Tab-separated table of C-alpha atoms and ligand atoms in Angstrom:
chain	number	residue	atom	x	y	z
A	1	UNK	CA	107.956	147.720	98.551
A	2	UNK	CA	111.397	149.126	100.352
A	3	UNK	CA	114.371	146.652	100.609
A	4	UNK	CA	114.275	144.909	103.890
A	5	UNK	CA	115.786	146.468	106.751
A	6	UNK	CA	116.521	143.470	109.263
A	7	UNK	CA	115.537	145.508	112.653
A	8	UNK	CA	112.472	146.138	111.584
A	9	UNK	CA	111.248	142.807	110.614
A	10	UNK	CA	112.883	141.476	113.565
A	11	UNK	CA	110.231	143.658	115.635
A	12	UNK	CA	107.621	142.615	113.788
A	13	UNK	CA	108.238	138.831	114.046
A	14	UNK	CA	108.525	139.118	117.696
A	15	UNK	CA	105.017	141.158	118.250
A	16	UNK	CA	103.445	138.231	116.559
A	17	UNK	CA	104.808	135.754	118.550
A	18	UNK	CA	102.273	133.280	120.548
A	19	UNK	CA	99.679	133.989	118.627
A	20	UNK	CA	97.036	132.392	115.899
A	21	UNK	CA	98.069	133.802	112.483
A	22	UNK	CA	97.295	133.434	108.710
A	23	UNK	CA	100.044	132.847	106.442
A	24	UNK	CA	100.955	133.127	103.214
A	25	UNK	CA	104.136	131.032	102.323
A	26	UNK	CA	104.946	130.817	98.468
A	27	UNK	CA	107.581	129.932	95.959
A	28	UNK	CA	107.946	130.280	92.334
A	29	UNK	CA	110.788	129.492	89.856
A	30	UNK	CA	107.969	130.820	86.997
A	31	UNK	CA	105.441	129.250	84.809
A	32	UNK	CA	107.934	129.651	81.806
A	33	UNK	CA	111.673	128.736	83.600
A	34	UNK	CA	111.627	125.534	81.329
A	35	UNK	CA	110.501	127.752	78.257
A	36	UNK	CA	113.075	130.111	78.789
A	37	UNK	CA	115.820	127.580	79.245
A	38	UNK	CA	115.348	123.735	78.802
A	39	UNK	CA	117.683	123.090	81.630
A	40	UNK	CA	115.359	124.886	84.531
A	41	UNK	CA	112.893	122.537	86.008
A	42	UNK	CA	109.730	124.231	86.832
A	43	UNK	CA	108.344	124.446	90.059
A	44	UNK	CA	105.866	126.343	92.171
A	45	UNK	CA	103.716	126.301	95.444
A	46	UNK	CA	101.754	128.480	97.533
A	47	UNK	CA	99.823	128.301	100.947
A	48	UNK	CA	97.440	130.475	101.546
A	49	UNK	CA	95.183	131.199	104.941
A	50	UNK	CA	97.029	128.669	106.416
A	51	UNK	CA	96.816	129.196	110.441
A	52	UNK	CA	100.147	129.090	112.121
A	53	UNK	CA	101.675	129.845	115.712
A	54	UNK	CA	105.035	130.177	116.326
A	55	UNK	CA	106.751	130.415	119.510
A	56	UNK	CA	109.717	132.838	117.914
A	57	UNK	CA	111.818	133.428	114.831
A	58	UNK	CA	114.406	135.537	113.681
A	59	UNK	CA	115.861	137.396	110.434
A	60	UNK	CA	119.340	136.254	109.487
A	61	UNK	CA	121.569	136.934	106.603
A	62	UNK	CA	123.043	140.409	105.224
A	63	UNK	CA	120.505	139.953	102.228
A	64	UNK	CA	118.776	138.487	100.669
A	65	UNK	CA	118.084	137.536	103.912
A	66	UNK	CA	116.703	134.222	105.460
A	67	UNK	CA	113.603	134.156	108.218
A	68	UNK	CA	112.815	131.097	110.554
A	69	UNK	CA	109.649	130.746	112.677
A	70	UNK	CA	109.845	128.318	115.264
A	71	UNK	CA	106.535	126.480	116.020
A	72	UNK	CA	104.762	123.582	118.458
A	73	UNK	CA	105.910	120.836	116.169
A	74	UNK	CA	108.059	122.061	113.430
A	75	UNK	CA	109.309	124.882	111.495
A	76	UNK	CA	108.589	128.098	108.804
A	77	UNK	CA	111.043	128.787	106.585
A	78	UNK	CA	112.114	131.464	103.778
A	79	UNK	CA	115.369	132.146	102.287
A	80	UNK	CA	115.875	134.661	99.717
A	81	UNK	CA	113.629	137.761	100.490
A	82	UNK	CA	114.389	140.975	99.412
A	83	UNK	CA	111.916	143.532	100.224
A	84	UNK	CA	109.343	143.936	102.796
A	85	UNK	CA	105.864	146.046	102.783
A	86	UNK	CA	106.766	149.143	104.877
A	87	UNK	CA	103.540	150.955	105.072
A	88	UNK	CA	101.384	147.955	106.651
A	89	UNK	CA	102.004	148.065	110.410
A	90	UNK	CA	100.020	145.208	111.369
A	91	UNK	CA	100.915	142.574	109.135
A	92	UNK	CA	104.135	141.381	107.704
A	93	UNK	CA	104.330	141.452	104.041
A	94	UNK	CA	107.997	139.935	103.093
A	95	UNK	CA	108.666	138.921	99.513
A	96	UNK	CA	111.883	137.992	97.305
A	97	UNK	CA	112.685	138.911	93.378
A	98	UNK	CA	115.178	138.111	91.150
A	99	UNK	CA	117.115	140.621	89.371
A	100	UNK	CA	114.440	140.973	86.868
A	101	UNK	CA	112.602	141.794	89.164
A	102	UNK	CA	109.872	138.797	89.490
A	103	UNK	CA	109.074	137.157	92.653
A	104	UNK	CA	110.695	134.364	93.822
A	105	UNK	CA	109.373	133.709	97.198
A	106	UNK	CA	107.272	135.298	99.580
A	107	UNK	CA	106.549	135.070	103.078
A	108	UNK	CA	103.424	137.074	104.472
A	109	UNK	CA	101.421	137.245	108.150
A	110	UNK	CA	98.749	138.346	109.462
A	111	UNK	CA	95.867	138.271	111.979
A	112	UNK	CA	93.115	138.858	109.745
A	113	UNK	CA	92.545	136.116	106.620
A	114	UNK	CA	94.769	137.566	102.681
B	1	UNK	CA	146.185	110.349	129.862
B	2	UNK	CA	143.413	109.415	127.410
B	3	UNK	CA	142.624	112.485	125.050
B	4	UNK	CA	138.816	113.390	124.901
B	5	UNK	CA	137.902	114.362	121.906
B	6	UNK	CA	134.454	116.333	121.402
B	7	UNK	CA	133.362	116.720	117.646
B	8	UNK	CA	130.420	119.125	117.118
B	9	UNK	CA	129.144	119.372	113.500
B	10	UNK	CA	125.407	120.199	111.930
B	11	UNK	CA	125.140	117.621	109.410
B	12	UNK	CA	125.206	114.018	108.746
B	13	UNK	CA	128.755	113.643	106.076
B	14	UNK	CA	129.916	116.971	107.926
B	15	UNK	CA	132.598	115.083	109.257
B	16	UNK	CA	133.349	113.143	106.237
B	17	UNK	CA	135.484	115.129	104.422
B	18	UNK	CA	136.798	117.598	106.731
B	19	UNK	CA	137.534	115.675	109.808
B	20	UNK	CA	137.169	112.121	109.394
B	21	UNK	CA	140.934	111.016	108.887
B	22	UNK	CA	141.788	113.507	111.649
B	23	UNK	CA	139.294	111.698	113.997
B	24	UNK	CA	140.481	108.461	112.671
B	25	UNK	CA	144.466	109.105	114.074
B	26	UNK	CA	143.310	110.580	117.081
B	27	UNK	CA	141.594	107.054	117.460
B	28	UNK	CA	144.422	105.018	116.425
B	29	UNK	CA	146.585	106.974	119.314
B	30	UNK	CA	144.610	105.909	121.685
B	31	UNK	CA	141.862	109.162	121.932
B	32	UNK	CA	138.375	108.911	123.040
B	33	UNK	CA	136.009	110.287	120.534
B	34	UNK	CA	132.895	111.567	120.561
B	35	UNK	CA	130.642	113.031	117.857
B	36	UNK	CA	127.675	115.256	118.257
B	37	UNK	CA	125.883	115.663	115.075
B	38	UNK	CA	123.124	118.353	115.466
B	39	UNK	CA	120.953	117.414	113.075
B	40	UNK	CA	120.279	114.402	110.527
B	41	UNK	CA	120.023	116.556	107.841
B	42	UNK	CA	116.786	115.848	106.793
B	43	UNK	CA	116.233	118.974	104.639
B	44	UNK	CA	118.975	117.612	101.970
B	45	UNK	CA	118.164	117.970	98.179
B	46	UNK	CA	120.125	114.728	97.123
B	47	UNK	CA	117.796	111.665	97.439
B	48	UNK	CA	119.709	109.543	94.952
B	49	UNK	CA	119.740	109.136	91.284
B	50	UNK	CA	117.409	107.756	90.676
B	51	UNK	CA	115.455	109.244	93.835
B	52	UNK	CA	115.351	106.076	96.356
B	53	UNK	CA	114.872	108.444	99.265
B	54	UNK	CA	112.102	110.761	100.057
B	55	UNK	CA	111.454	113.890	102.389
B	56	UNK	CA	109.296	111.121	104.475
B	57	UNK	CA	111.973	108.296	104.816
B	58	UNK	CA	115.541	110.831	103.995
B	59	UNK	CA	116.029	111.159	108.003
B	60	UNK	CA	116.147	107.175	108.419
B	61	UNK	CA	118.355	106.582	105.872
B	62	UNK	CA	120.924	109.506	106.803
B	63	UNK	CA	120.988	108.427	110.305
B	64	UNK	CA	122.251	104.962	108.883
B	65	UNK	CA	124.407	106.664	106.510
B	66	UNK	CA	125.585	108.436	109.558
B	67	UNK	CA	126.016	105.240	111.659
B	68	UNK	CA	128.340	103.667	108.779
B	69	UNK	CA	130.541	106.418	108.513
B	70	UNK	CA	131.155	106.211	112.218
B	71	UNK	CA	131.585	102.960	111.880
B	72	UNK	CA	134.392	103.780	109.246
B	73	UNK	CA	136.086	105.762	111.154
B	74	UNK	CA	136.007	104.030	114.463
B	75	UNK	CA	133.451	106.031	116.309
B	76	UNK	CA	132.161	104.580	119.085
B	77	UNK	CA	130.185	107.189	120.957
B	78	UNK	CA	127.809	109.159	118.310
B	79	UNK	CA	125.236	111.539	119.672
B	80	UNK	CA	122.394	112.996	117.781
B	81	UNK	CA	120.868	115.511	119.040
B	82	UNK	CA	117.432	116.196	117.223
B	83	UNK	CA	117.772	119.864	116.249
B	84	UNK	CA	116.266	120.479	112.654
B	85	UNK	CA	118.028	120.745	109.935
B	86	UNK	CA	118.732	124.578	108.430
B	87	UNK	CA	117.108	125.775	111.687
B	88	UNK	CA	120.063	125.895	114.118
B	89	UNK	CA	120.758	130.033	113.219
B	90	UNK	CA	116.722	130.425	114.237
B	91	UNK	CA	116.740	127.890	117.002
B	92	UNK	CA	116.560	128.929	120.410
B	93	UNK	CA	120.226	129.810	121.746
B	94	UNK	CA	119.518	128.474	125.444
B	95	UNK	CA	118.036	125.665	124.541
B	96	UNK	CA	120.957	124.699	122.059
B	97	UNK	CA	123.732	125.883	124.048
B	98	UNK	CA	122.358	124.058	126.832
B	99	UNK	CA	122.844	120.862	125.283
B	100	UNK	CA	126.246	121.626	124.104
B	101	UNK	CA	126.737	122.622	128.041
B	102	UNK	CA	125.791	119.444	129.163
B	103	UNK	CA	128.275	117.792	127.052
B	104	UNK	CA	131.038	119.614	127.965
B	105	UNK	CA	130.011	118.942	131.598
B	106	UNK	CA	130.031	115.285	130.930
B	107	UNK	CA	133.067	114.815	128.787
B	108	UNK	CA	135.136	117.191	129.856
B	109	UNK	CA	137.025	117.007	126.462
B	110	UNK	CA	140.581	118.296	126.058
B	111	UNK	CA	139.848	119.336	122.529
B	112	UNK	CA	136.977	120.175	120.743
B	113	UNK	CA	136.099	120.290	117.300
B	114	UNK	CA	133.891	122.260	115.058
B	115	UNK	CA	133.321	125.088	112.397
B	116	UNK	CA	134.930	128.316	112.311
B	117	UNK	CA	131.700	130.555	112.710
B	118	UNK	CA	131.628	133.247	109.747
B	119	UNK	CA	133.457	130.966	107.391
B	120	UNK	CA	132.517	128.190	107.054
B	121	UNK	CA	129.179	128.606	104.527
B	122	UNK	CA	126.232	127.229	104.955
B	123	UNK	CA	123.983	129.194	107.876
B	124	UNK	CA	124.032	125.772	109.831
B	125	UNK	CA	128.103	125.697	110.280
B	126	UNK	CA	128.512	129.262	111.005
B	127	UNK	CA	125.377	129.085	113.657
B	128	UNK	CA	127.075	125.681	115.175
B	129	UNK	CA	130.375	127.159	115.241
B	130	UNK	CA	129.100	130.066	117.320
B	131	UNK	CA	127.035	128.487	119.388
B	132	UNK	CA	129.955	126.011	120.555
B	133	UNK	CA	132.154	128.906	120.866
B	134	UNK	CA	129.467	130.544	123.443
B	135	UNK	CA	129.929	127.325	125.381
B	136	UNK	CA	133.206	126.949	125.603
B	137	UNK	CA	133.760	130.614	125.948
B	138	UNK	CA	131.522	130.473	129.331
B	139	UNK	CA	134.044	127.933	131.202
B	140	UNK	CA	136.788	129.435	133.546
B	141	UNK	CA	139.760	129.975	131.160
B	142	UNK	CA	141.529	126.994	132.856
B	143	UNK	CA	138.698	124.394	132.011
B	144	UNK	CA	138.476	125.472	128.765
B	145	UNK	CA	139.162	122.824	126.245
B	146	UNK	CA	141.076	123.838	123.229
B	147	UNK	CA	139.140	124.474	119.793
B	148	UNK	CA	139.871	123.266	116.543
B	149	UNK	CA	137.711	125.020	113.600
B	150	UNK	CA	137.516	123.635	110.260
B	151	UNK	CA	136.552	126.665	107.362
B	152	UNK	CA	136.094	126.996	103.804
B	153	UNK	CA	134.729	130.222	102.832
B	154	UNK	CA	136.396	131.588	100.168
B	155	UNK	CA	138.286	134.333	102.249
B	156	UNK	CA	139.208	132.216	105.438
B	157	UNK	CA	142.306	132.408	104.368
B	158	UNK	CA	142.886	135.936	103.425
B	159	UNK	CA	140.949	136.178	107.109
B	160	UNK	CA	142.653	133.910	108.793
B	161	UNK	CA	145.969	133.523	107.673
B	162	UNK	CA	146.754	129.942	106.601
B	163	UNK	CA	145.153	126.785	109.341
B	164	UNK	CA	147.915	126.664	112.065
B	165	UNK	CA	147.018	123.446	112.816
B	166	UNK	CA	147.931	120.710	109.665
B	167	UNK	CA	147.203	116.632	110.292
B	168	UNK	CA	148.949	113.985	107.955
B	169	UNK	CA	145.956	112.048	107.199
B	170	UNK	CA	147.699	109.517	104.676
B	171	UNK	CA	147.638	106.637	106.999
B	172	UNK	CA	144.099	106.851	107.204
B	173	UNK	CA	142.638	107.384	103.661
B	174	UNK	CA	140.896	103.740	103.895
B	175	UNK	CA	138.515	104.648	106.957
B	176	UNK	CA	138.095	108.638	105.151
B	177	UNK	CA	136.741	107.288	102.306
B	178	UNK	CA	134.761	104.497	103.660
B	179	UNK	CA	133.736	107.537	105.464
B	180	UNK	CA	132.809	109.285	102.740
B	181	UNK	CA	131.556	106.669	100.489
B	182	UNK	CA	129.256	105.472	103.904
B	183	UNK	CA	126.935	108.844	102.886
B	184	UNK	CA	125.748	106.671	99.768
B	185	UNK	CA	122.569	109.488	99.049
B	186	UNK	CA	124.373	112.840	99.845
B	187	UNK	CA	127.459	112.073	97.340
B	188	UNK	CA	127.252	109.965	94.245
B	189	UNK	CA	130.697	108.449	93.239
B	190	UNK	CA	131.397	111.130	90.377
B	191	UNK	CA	130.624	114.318	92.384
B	192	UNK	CA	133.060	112.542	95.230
B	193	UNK	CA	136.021	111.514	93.173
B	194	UNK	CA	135.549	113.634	89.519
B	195	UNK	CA	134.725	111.722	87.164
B	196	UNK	CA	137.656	109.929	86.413
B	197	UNK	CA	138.695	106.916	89.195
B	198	UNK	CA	141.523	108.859	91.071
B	199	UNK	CA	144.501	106.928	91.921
B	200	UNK	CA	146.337	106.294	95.149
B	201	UNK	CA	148.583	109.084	94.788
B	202	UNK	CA	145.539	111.718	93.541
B	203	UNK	CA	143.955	110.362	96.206
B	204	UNK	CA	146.536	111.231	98.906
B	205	UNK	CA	147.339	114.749	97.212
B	206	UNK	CA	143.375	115.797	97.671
B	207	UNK	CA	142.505	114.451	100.495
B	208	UNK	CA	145.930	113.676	103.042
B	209	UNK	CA	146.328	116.568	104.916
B	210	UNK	CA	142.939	118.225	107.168
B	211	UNK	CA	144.021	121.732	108.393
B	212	UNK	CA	142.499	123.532	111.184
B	213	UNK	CA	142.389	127.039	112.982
B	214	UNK	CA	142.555	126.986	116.616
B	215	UNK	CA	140.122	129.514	118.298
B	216	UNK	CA	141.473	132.491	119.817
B	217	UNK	CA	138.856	133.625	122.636
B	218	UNK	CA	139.450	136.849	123.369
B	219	UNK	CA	139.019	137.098	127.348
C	301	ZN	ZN1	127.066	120.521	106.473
């Protein structure tokens, strides 16, 4: 993965506007946060194959940086990516680490099913 | 003449510490206030301690929070205006500029009052900052009504120079922290105050005095 370059993922959001798409939305603080440190309260979820439509979005921040898709009846939101997939052209592959280098969050579409 | 006072801010207890004793003089001298709040802040992490809201019912009970601290302060007119909350930076400018449009159209405030876009922190401020300034920006230079930014980044001041615009709020501690205290699930007493109880004086050195930059625009 390459670190996110905001024009680029700005493009991409906006061709897959209006349209039916899978998503992957997910968020991890790590199986052993509370392990590690007694104070961290672990948490965790992921959506997968989810269909979504959103009317637009943008990429904000000067990084990490935050993304917002705007659907029908409510919202899609990230905060905290880092790095994007730069050799898929047709889907969006967006995902977040910490300075270890573990994922945080991630943030994927696509038209065909993950 | 009646002032016309048009407060713009994101979040429910936005105006609580920042603003509210300003808002409550302006009252006092006889101004017309009113407050648009953008959202109702229904993406908050505090539910209480323990947790007596919930994602489901956190809305309702902010919008009464909301109500009280207007209340408080003397509020009569309180608009909300059903954006969602940490969306305004993604929502769509024309449709949230138009609203702030129509306000101006129907108030025709002498001052306005909002966050300093770029310093003021959270994605919500800065994007309601600049999306006020857009407004106000678009009216002839002799309509314009004159803008009052509250900011707290950590360099607005290095930025900015000092707030050129300082209000003596002492007179009107009582309705700021009814204010204040009206947001019972965003701030429980100890974050507020410390933990110690402050007294009258601590209470007059932290929180008497709101400071403001006016807006430049630059055509
Ligand atoms: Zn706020």
């Amino acid at each position: 993965m390459q670190s996110i370059e905001p024009s680029r993922i700005q493009l991409m959001i906006d061709q897959f506007v209006n349209q039916d798409l899978y998503i992957h939305l997910e968020m991890t603080t790590g199986a052993y946060a509370a392990h590690l440190d007694s104070s961290k309260h672990p948490a965790a979820n992921f959506i997968t194959n989810a269909v979504i439509r959103y009317s637009h979005g943008g990429i904000s921040g000067s990084g990490p940086y935050r993304v917002g898709l705007k659907m029908d009846r409510g919202w899609i939101y990230a905060e905290g990516l880092t790095h994007y997939e730069e050799s898929e052209s047709d889907r969006l592959i967006m995902a977040g680490h910490d300075n270890e280098g573990k994922l945080v969050v991630a943030l994927q579409l696509s038209r065909e099913p993950f | 003449m009646e002032q016309q006072v048009l407060v713009i801010l994101p979040h429910p207890d936005d105006e609580a510490f920042g603003v509210s004793g300003t808002l409550a003089k302006l009252l006092h001298n006889g101004a017309k206030v009113t407050y648009a709040c953008l959202t109702l802040g229904e993406m908050g992490r505090n539910m209480g301690i323990p947790p007596f809201a919930s994602r489901v019912t956190l809305p309702a009970i902010r919008k009464k929070e909301l109500e009280a601290s207007c209340r408080a302060i003397g509020i009569q007119d309180l608009r909300i205006l059903g954006f969602h909350d940490k969306m305004i930076e993604f929502e769509d400018q024309d449709a949230l500029n138009a609203s702030i449009d129509a306000l101006l159209q129907e108030l025709r405030p002498s001052l306005v009052i909002t966050f300093y876009p770029g310093y003021s922190v959270h994605p919500d401020h800065d994007a309601c900052g600049a999306a006020v300034i857009r407004s106000v920006g678009k009216l002839p230079r002799n309509e314009r009504p004159v803008v009052h930014c509250v900011a707290f980044s950590k360099n607005c001041e290095e930025e900015l120079g000092k707030p050129d615009v300082t209000v003596d709020v002492k007179d009107f501690l009582k309705q700021k922290m009814e204010s204040m205290q009206a947001h019972k699930s965003q701030f429980q007493a100890a974050e507020l105050l410390g933990r110690k109880k402050l007294n009258d004086q601590e209470i007059r050195r932290r929180f008497g005095t709101e400071g403001y930059w006016t807006y430049k625009f630059e055509s």
